[in-house]
mmCIF file of C-alpha atoms in Angstrom:
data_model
loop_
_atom_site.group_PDB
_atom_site.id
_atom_site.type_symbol
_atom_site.label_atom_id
_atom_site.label_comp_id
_atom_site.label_asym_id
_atom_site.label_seq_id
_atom_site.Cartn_x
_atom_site.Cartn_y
_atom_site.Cartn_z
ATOM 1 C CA UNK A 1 0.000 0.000 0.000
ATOM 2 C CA UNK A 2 2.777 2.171 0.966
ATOM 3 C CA UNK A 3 4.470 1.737 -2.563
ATOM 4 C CA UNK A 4 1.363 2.444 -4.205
ATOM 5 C CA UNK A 5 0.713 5.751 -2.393
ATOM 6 C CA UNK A 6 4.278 6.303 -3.143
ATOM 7 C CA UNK A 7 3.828 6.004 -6.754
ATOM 8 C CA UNK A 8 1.071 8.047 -6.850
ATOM 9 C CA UNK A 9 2.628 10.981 -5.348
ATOM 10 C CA UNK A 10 5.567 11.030 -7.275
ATOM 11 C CA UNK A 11 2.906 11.226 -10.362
ATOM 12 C CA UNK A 12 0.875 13.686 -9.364
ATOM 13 C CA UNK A 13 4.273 15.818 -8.467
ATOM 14 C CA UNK A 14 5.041 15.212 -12.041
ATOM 15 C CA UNK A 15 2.055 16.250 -13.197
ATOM 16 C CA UNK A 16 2.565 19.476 -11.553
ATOM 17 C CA UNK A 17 5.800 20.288 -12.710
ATOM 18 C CA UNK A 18 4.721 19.671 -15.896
ATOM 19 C CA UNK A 19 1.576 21.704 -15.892
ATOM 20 C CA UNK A 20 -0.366 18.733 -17.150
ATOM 21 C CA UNK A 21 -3.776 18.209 -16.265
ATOM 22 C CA UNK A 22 -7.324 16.502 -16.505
ATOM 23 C CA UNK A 23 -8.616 19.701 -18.131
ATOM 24 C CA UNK A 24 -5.408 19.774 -21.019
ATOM 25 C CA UNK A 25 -6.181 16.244 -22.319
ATOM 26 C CA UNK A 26 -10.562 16.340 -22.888
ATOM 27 C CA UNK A 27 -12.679 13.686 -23.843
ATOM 28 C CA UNK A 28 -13.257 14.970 -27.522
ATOM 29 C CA UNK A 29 -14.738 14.382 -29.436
ATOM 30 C CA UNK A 30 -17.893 12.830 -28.798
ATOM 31 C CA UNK A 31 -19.693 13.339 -31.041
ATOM 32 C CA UNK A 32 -20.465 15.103 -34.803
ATOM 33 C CA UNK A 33 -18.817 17.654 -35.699
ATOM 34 C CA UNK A 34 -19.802 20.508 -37.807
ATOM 35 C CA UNK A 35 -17.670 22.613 -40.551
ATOM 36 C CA UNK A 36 -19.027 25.657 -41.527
ATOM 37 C CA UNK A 37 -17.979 27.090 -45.173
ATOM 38 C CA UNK A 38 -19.033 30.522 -45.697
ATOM 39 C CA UNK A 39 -19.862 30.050 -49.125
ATOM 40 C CA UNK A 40 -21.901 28.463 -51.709
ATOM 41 C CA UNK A 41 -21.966 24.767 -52.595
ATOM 42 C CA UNK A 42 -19.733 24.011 -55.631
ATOM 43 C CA UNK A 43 -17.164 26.720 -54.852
ATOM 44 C CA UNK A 44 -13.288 25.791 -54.486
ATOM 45 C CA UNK A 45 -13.466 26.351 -50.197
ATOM 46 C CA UNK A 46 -16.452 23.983 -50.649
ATOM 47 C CA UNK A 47 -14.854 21.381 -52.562
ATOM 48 C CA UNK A 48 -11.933 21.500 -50.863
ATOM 49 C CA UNK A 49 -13.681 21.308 -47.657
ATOM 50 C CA UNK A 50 -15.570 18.249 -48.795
ATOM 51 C CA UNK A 51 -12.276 16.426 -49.408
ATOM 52 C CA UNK A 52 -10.791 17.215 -46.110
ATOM 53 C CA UNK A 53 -13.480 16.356 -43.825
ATOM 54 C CA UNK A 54 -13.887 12.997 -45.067
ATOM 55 C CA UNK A 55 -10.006 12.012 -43.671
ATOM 56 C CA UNK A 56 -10.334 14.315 -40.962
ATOM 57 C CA UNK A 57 -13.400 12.514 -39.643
ATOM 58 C CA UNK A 58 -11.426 9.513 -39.206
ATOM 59 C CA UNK A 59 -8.834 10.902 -37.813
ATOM 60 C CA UNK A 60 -11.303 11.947 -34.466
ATOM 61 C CA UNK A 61 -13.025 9.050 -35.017
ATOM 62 C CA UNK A 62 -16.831 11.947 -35.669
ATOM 63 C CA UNK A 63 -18.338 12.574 -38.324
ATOM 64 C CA UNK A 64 -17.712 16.275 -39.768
ATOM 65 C CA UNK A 65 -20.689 17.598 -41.427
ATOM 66 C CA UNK A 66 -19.754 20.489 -43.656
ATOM 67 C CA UNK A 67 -22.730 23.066 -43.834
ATOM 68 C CA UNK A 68 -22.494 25.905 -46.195
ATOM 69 C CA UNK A 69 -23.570 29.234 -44.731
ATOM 70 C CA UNK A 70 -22.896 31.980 -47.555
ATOM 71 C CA UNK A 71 -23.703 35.469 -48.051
ATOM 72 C CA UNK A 72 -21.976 39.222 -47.448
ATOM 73 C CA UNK A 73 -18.375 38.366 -48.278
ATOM 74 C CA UNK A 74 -18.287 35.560 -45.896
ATOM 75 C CA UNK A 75 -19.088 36.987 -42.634
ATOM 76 C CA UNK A 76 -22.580 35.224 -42.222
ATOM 77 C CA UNK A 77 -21.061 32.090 -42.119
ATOM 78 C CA UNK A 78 -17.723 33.505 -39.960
ATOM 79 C CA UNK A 79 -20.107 35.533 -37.614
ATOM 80 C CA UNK A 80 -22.249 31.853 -37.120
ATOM 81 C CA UNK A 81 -19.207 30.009 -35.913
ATOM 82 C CA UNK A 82 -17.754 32.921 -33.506
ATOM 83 C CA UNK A 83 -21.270 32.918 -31.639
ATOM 84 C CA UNK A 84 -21.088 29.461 -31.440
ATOM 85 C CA UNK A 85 -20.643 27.120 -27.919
ATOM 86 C CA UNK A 86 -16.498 27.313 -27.974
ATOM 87 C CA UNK A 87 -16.311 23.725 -27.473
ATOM 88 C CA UNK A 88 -14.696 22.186 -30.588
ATOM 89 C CA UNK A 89 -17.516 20.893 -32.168
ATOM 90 C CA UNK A 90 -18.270 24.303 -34.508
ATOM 91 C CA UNK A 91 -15.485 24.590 -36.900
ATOM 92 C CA UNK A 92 -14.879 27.521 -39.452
ATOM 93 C CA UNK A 93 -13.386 26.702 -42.805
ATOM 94 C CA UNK A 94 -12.607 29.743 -43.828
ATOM 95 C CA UNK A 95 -10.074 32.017 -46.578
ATOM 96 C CA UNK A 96 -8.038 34.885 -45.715
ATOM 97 C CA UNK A 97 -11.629 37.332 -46.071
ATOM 98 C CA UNK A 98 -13.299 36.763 -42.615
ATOM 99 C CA UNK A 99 -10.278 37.403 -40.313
ATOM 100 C CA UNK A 100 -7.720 39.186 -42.940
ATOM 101 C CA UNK A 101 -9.360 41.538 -45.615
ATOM 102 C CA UNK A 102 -12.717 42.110 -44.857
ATOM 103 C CA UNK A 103 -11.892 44.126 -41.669
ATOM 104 C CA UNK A 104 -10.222 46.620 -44.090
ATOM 105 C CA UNK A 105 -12.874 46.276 -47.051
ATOM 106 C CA UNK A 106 -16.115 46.706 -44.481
ATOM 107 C CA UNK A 107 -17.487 49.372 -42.850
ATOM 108 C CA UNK A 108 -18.447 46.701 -39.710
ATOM 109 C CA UNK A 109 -18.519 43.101 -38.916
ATOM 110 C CA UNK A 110 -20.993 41.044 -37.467
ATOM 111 C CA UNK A 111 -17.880 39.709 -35.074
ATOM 112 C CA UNK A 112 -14.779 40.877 -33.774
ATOM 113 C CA UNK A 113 -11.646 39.246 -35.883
ATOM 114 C CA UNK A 114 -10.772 38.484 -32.704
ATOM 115 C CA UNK A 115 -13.451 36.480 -31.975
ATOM 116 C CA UNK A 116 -12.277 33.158 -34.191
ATOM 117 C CA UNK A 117 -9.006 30.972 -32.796
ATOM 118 C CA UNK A 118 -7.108 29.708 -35.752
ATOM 119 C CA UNK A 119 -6.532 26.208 -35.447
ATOM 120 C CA UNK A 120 -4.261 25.112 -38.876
ATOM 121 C CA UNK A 121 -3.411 26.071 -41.995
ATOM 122 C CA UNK A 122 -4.684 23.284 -44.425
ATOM 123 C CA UNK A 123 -4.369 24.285 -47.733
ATOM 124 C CA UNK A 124 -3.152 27.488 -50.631
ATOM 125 C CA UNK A 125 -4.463 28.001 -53.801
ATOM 126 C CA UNK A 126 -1.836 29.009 -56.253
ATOM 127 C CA UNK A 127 -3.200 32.200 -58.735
ATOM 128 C CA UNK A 128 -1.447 32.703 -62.027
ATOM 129 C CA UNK A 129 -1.055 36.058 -63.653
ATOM 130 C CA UNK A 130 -2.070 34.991 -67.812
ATOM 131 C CA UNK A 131 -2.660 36.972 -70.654
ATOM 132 C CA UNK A 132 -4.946 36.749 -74.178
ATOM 133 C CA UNK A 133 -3.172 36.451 -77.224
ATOM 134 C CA UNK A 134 -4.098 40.254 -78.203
ATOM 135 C CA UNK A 135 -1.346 41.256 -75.432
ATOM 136 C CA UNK A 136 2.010 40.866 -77.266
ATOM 137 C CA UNK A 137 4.889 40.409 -74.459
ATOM 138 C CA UNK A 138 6.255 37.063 -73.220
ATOM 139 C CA UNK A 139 7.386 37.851 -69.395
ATOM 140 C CA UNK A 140 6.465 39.861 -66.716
ATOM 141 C CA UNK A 141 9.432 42.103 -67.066
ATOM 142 C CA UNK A 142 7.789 42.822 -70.375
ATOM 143 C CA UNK A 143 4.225 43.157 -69.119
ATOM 144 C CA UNK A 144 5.591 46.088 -66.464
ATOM 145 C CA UNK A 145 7.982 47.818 -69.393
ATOM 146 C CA UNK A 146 4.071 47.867 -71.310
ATOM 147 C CA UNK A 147 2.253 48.847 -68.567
ATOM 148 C CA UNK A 148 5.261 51.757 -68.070
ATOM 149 C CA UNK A 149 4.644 52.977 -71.608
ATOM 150 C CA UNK A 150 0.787 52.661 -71.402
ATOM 151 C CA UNK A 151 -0.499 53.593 -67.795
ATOM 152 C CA UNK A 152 -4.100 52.655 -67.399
ATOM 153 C CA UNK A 153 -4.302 51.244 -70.394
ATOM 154 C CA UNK A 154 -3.547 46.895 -70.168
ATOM 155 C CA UNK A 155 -7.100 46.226 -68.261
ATOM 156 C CA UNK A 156 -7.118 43.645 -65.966
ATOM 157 C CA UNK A 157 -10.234 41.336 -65.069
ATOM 158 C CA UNK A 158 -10.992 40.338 -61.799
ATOM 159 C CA UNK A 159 -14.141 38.398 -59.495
ATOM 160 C CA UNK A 160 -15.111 41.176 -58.092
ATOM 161 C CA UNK A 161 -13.906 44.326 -55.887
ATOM 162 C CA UNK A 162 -12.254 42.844 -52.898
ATOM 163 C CA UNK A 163 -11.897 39.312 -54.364
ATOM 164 C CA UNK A 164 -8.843 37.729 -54.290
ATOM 165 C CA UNK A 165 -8.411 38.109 -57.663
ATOM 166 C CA UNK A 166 -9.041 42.165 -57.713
ATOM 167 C CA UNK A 167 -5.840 42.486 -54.632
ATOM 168 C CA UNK A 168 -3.611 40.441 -56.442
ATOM 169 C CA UNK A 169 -4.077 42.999 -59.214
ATOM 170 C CA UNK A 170 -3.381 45.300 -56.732
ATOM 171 C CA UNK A 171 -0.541 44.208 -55.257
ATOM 172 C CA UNK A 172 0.979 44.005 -58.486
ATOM 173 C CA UNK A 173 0.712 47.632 -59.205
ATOM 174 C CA UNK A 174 2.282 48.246 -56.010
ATOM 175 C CA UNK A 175 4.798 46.509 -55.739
ATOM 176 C CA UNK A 176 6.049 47.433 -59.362
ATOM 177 C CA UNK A 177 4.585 50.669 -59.580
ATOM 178 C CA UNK A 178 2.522 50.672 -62.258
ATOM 179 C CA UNK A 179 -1.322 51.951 -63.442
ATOM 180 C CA UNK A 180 -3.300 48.947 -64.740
ATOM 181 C CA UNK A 181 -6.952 49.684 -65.207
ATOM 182 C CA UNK A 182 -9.392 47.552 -63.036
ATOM 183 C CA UNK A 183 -12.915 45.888 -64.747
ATOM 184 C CA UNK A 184 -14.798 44.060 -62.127
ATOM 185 C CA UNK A 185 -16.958 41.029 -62.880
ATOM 186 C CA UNK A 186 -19.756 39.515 -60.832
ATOM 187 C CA UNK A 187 -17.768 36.598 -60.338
ATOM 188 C CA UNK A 188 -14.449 34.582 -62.208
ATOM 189 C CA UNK A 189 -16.789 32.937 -64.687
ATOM 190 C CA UNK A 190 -17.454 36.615 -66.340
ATOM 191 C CA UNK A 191 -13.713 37.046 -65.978
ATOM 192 C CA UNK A 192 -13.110 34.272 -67.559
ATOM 193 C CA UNK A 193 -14.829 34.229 -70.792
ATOM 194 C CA UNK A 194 -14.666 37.881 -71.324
ATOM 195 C CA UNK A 195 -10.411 37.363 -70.925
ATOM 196 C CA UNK A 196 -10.876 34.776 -73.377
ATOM 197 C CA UNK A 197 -13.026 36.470 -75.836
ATOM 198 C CA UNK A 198 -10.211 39.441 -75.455
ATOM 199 C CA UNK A 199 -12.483 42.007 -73.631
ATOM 200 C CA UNK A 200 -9.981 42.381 -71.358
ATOM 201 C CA UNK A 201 -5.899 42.091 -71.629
ATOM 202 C CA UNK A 202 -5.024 39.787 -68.247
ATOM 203 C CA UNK A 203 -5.955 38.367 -64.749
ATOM 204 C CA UNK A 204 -4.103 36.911 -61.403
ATOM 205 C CA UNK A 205 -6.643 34.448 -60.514
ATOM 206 C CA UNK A 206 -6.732 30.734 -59.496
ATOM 207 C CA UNK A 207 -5.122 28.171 -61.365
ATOM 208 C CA UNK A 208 -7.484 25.439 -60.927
ATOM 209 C CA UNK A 209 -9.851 27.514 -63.165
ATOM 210 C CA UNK A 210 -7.628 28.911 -65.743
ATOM 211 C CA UNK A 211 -5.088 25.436 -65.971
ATOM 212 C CA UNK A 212 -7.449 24.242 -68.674
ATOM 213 C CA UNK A 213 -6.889 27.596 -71.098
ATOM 214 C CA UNK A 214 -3.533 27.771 -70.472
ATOM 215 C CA UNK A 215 -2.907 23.918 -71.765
ATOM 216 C CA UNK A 216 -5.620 24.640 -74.503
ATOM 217 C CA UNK A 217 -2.815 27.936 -75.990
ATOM 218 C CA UNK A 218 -6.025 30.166 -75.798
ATOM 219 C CA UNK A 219 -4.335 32.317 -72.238
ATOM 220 C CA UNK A 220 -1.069 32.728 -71.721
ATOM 221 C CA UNK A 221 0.536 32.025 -68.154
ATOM 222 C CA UNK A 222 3.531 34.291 -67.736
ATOM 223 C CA UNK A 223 4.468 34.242 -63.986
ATOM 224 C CA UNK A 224 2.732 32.306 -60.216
ATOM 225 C CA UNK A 225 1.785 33.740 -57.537
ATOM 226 C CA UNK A 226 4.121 31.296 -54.997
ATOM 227 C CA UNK A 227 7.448 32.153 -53.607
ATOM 228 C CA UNK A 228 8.338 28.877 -55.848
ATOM 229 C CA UNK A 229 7.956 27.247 -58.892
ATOM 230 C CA UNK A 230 4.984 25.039 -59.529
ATOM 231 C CA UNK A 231 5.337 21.219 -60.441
ATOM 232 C CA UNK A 232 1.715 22.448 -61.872
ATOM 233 C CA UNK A 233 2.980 24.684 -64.468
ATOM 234 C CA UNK A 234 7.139 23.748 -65.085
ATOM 235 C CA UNK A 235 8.728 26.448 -66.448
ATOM 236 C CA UNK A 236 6.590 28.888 -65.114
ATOM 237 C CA UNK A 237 8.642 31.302 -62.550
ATOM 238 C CA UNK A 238 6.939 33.256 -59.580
ATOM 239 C CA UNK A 239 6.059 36.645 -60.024
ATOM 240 C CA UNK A 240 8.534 37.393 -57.232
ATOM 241 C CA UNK A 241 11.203 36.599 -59.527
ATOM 242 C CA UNK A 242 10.649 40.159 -61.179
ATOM 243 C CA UNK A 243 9.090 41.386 -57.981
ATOM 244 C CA UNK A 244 10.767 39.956 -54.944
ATOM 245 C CA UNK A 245 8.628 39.674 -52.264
ATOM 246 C CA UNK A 246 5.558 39.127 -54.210
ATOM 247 C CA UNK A 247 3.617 36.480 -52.613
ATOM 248 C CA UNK A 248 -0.402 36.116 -53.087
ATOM 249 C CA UNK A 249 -1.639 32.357 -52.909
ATOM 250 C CA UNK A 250 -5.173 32.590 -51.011
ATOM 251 C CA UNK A 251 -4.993 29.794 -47.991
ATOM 252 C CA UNK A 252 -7.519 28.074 -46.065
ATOM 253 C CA UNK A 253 -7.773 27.275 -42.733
ATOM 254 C CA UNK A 254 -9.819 26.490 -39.821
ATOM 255 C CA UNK A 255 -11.086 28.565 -36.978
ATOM 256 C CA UNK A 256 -12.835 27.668 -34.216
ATOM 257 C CA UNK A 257 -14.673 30.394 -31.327
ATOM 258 C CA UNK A 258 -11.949 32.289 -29.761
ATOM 259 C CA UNK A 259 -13.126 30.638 -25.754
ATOM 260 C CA UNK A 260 -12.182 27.217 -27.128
ATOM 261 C CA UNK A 261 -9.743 25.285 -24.735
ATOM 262 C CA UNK A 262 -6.584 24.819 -25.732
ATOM 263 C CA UNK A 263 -6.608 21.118 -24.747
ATOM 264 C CA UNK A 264 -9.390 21.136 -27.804
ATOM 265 C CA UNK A 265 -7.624 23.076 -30.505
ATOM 266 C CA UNK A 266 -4.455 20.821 -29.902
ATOM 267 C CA UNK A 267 -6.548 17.932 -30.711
ATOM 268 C CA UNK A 268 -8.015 19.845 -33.840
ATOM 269 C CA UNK A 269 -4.447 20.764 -35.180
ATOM 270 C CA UNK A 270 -2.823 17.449 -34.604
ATOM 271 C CA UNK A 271 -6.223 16.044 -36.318
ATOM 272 C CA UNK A 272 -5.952 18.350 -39.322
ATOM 273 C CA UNK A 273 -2.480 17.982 -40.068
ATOM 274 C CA UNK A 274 -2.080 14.569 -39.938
ATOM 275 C CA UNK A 275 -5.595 14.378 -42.612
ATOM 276 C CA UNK A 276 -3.604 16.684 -45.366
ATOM 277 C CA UNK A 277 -0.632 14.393 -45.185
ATOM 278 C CA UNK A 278 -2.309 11.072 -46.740
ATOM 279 C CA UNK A 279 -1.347 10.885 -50.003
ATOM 280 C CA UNK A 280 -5.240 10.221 -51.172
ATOM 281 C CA UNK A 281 -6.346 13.776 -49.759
ATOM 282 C CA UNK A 282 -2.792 15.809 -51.272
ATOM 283 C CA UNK A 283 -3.679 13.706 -54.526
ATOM 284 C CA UNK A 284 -7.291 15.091 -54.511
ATOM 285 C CA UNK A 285 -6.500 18.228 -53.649
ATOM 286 C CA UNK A 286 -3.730 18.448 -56.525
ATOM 287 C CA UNK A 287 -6.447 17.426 -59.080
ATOM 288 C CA UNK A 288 -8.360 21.026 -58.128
ATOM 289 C CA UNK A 289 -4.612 22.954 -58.537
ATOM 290 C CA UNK A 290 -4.771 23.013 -54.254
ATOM 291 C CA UNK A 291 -1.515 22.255 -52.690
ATOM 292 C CA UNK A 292 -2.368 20.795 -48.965
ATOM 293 C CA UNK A 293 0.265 22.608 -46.506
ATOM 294 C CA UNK A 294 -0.686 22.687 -42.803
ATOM 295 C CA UNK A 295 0.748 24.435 -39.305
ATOM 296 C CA UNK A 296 1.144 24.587 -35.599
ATOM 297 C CA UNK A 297 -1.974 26.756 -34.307
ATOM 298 C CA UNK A 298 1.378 28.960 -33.405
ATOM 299 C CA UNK A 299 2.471 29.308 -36.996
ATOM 300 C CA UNK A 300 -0.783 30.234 -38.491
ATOM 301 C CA UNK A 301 -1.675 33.032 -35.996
ATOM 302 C CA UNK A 302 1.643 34.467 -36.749
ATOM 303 C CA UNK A 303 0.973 34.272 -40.459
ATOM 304 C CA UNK A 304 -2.697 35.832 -40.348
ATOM 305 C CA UNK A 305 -0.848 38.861 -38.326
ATOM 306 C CA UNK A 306 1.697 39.062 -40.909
ATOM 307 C CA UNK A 307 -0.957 39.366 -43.892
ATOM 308 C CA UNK A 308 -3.072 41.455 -42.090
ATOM 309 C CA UNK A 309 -0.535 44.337 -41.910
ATOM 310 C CA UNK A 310 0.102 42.887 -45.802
ATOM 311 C CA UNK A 311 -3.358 43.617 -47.425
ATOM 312 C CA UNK A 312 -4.035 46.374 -45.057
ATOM 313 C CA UNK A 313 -1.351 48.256 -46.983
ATOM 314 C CA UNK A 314 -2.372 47.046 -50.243
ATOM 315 C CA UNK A 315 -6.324 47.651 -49.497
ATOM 316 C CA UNK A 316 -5.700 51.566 -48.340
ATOM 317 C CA UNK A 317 -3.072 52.115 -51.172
ATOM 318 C CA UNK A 318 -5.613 51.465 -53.685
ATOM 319 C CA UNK A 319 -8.419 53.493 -52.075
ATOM 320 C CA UNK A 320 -10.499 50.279 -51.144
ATOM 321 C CA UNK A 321 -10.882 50.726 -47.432
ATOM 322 C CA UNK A 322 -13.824 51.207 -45.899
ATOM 323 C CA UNK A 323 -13.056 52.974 -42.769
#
């Protein structure tokens, strides 16, 4: 008996010294979870989330249940999930506009940025700057010398003001200090076939939609937007090659309500990262031009900070805030 009580103490003194607890390993989960996209059905967050959650529902050993809640530039759905019990089971999956742009682009927010925990980073989606055939230069080196000589005049398409698409624009002009003339579309589709038709002279939009123009000769891809070069598109170089620095690759990741433990979002991270590493979800995700790259819950706070103060700039430069 003595022995046993001895054991036990010198146990529970570990567990002090460590700082380990009951409450830093919880019973989760226990059952379904549920992973909110903030956008339509059919959309690549959607698909993307679809893919994950299967593998990641194995990994807890729940099902996840994605549920799309769209509308206002993706704070419906990113407002439902910070009001939500902070207990694991409400899970955001979510692009840099709830928690990294729209707090520049809106006058208010249903929620506080602040509100959301980021758990991991899970995925980017490489954009590729391309051109019609009516635009005669071969490099971006050559597409800043044009835009030099002609300010305002090489139009660029884009989703929509505030999409992804639109800042990378942006950005560009910033960073090489140029005048490109914006025309908006109601979404990439328009973009698309009005780029095509030659309505408009280029875009920096994502691959997975214009891969299949590129390979067909009817766009032109002339630089990424990765710090890299893409097994994707060989031979391609990164816009930062003319433009060091330049770096615009939309991620994804998941948030959960800013009260959740610690003990939970641990479980979530470990969870996540260890889905996007089978082969069968990066293989997926490839197919849809996604590269799967996770975090520590460390890593991606640090990296939402960092392109905070990074679109902020980009969003005021160009005259697009709100406040």
């Amino acid at each position: 008996m003595k022995s046993i009580l001895s054991i036990s103490s010198v146990m529970a003194a570990l567990l002090l010294c460590t700082g380990v607890h009951a409450a830093d390993t919880p019973s989760f989960p226990t059952k379904p979870l549920r992973m909110v996209v903030p956008f339509a059905p059919g959309g690549g967050a959607d698909m993307t989330a679809r893919i994950i959650s299967e593998t990641l529902a194995k990994k807890l050993g729940q099902p996840v249940v994605v549920e799309n809640k769209a509308g206002a530039g993706a704070t419906i759905g990113a407002a439902y999930v910070a009001r939500s019990a902070p207990d694991g089971y409400t899970i955001l999956y979510t692009t840099p506009g709830p928690q990294i742009t729209n707090p520049h682009l809106m006058k208010s927010l249903p929620y506080e940025p602040d509100d959301l925990k980021p758990v991991s980073k899970v995925s980017i989606a490489p954009s590729v700057l391309v051109i019609n055939s009516n635009l005669q230069v071969k490099s971006v080196d050559e597409l800043i010398a044009l835009a030099r000589n002609k300010p305002g005049q090489i139009r660029y398409a884009s989703a929509g003001i505030g999409a992804s698409s639109h800042l990378n624009g942006e950005l560009l002009q910033t960073m090489a200090k140029i005048k490109l003339q914006h025309v908006p579309y109601k979404g990439t589709g328009e973009a698309l076939k009005d780029l095509v038709g030659g309505n408009t002279d280029m875009a920096i939009d994502t691959l997975a939609v214009y891969m299949p123009y590129i390979k067909s000769g009817k766009l032109t891809a002339l630089g990424v937007t990765t710090p890299t070069e893409l097994s994707l598109l060989p031979g391609i170089a990164p816009i930062g090659k003319s433009l060091p620095g330049y770096d615009a690759s939309p991620m994804n990741y998941l948030s959960v309500p800013a009260k959740t433990p610690e003990g939970i979002v641990n479980i979530l991270n470990k969870a996540v990262n260890a889905a996007i590493k089978e082969p069968e979800v990066k293989d997926k995700l490839l197919q849809q031009g996604i590269l799967a790259e996770g975090s520590s819950q460390q890593e991606i706070e640090a990296l939402i900070s960092k392109e905070q103060v990074k679109w902020q700039k980009v969003i005021v430069g160009a005259g697009l805030s709100a406040k």
